[in-house]
Short mmCIF file of C-alpha atoms in Angstrom, two decimals:
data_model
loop_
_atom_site.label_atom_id
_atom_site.label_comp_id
_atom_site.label_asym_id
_atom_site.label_seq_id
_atom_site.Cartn_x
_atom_site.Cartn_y
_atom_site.Cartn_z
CA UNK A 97 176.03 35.86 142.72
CA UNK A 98 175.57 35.32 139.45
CA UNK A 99 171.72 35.34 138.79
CA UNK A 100 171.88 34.07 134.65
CA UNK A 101 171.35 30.22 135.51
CA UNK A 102 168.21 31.13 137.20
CA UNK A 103 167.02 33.24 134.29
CA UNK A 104 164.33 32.44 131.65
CA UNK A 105 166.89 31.61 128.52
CA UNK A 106 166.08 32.54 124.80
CA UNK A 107 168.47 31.63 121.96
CA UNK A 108 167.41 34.67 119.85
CA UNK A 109 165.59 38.48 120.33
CA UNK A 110 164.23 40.53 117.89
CA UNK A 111 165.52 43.82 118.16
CA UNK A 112 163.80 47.05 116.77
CA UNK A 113 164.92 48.79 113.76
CA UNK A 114 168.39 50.66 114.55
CA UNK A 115 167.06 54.18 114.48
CA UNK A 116 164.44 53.25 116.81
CA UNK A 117 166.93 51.50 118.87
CA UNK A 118 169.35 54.32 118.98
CA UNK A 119 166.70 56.77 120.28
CA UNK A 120 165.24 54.59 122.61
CA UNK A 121 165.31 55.99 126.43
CA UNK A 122 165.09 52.13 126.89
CA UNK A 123 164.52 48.66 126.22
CA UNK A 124 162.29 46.46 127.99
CA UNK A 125 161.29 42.89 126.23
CA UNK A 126 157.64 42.37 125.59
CA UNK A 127 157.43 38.97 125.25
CA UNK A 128 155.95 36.37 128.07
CA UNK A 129 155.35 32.62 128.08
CA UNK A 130 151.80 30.91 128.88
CA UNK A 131 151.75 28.16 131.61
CA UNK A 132 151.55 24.51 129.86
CA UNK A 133 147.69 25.12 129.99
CA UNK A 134 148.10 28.58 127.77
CA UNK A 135 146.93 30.38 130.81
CA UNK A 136 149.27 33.29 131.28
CA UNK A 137 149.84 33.83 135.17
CA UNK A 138 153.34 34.93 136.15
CA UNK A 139 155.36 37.33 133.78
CA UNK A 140 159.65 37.78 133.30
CA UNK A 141 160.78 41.21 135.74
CA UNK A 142 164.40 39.95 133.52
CA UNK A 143 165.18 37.48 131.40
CA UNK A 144 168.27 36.37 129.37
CA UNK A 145 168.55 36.07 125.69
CA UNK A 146 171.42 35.60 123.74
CA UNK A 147 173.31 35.35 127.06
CA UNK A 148 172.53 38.62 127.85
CA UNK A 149 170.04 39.96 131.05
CA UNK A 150 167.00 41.84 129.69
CA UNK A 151 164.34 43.99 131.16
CA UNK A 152 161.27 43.04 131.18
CA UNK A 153 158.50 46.42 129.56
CA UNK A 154 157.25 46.78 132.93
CA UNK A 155 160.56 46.58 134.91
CA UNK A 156 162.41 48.82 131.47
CA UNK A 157 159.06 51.54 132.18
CA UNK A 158 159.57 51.81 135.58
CA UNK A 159 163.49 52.26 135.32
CA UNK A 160 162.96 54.98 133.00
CA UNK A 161 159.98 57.08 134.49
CA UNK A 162 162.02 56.93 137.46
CA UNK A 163 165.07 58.46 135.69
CA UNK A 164 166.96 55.49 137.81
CA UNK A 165 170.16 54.13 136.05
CA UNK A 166 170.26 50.17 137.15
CA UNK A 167 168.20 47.44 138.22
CA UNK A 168 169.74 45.60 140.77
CA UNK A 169 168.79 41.48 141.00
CA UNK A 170 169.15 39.88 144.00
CA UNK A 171 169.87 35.73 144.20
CA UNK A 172 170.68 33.44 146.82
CA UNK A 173 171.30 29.58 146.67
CA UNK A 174 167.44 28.93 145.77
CA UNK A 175 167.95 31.27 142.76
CA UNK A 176 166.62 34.94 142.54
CA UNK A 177 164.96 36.31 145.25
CA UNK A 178 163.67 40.07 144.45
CA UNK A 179 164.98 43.15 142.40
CA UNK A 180 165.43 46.95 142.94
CA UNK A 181 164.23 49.73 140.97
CA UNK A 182 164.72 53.16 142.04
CA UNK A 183 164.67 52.24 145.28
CA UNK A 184 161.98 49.87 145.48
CA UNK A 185 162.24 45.94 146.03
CA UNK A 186 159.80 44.16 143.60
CA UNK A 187 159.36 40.50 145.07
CA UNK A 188 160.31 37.74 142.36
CA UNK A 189 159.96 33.67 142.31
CA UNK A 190 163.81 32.14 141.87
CA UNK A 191 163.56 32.52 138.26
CA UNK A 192 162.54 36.57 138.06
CA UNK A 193 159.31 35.78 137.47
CA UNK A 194 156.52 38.20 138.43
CA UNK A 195 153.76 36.27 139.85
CA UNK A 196 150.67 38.69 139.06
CA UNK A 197 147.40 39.35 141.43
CA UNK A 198 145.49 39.84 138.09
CA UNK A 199 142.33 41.72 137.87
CA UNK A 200 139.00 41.35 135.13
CA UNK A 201 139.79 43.31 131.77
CA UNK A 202 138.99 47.29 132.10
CA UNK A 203 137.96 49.30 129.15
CA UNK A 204 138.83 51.75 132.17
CA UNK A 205 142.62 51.20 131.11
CA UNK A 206 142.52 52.13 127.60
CA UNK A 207 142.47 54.80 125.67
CA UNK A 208 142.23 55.08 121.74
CA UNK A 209 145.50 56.22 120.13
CA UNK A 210 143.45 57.44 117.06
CA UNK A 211 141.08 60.15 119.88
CA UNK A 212 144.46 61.21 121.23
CA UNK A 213 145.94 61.69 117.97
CA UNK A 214 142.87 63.01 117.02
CA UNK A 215 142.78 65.55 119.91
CA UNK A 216 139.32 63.87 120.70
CA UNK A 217 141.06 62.35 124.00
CA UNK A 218 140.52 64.41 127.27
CA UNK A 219 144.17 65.27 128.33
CA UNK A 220 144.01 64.14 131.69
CA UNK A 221 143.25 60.17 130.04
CA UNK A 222 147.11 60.48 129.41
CA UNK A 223 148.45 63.54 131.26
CA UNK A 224 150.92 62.03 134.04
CA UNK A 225 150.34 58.62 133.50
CA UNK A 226 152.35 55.30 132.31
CA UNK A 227 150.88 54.85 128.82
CA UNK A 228 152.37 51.93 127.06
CA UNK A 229 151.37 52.01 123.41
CA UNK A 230 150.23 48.61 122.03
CA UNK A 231 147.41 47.03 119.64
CA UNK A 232 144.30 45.26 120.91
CA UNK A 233 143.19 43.92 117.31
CA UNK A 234 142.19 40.28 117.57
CA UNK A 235 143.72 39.47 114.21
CA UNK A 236 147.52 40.24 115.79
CA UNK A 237 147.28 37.65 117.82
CA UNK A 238 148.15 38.88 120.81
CA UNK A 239 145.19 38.26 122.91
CA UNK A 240 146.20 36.16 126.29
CA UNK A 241 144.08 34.10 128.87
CA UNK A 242 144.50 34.71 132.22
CA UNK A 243 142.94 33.57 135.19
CA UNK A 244 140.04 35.72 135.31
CA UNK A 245 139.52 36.33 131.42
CA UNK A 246 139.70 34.64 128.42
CA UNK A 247 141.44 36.55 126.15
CA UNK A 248 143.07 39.89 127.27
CA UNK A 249 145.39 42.02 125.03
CA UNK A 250 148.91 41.57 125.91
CA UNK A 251 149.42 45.10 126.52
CA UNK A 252 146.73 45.20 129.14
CA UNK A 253 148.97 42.21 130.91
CA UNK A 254 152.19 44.42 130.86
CA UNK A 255 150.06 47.18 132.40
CA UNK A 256 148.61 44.95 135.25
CA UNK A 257 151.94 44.09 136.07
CA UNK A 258 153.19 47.72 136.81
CA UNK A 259 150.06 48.08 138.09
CA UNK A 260 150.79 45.33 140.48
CA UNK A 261 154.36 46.58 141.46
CA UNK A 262 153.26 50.44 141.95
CA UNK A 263 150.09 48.86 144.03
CA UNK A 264 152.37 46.25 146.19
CA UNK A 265 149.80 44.04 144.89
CA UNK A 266 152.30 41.29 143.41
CA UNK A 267 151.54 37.58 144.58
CA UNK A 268 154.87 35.65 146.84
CA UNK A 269 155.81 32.48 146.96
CA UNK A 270 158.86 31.56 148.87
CA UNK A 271 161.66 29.89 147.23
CA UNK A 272 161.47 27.20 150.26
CA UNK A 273 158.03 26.00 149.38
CA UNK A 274 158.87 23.08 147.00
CA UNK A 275 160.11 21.09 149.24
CA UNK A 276 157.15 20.90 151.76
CA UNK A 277 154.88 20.99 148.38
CA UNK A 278 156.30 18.09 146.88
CA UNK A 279 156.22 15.88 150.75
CA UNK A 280 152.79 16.62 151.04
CA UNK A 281 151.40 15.80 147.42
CA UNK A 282 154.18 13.75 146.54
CA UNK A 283 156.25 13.02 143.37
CA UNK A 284 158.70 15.71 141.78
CA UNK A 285 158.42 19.46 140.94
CA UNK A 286 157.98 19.60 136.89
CA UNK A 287 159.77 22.58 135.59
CA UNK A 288 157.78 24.44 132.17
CA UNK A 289 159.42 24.15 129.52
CA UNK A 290 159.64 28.13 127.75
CA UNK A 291 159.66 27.96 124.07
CA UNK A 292 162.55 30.58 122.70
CA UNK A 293 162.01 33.15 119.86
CA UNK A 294 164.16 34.46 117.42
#
């Protein structure tokens, strides 16, 4: 079935700059919503914008260091239940949300573009790896709570979350839950309400 009712909606995107665009291997969207208390716990594997199914960067990396074509999305009456990339099925909630086992902040992660630039960088930091490029500067405002941490760059969150596929690490919650959750605490599910861009 169709999976787009299920999906995160935004009215807009902001693309990149057509040359970039053209050149691009892929396109994975970057951009995540906090829960209503700005805590960021579950990320978008795909969302839609403009009407139009997206990628999340994690889901977009993976396609493409796998040299797999597609992303197949799964649904069932509840709403989506799991997607495939190259092969492998990466557990969703019923709106292709990633719900991520996040871990403390690790300068272990990162690695200055300016040493590797710079040749100062040991080529094995980089060498084989996932490296998603991204700024850490407090003043960009892209600096995220998360369960375990304050603030964390948002970069660091997109890398946790392939982290969390690759490791088979991703938290589950099945789609039949609500209705036990709400009979035993009582009242109705609230849905969050995700602010669009563009």
């Amino acid at each position: 079935g169709d999976p787009g009712p299920f999906l995160t909606q935004y009215a807009g995107i902001v693309r990149n700059m057509p040359d970039l665009e053209a050149a691009a291997a892929g396109r994975g969207v970057f951009s995540f919503a906090a829960e209503r208390d700005d805590v960021v716990r579950r990320v978008p594997a795909v969302l839609a914008a403009q009407g139009v199914a997206l990628p999340s960067l994690a889901i977009e990396t993976l396609r493409v260091a796998t040299n797999t074509p597609t992303v197949l999305l799964r649904r069932d009456a509840a709403g989506v239940s799991n997607l495939v990339v190259a092969g492998v099925e990466i557990p969703t909630d019923q709106n292709a949300n990633l719900w991520l086992h996040f871990t403390r902040h690790s300068a272990a992660r990162f690695v200055s573009a300016a040493d590797v630039l710079a040749r100062r960088a040991a080529p094995d930091a980089v060498r084989g790896r996932i490296v998603i490029v991204g700024a850490s500067a407090a003043g960009l405002f892209d600096r995220r709570a998360t369960p375990l941490d304050p603030a964390i760059p948002g970069a660091e969150i997109h890398a946790q979350a392939i982290e969390n596929i690759l490791g088979k690490a991703l938290l589950t919650r099945p789609h039949y839950a609500v209705a036990p959750e709400v009979i035993v605490i009582g009242g109705q599910p609230r849905r969050a309400v995700v602010p669009a861009f563009g």
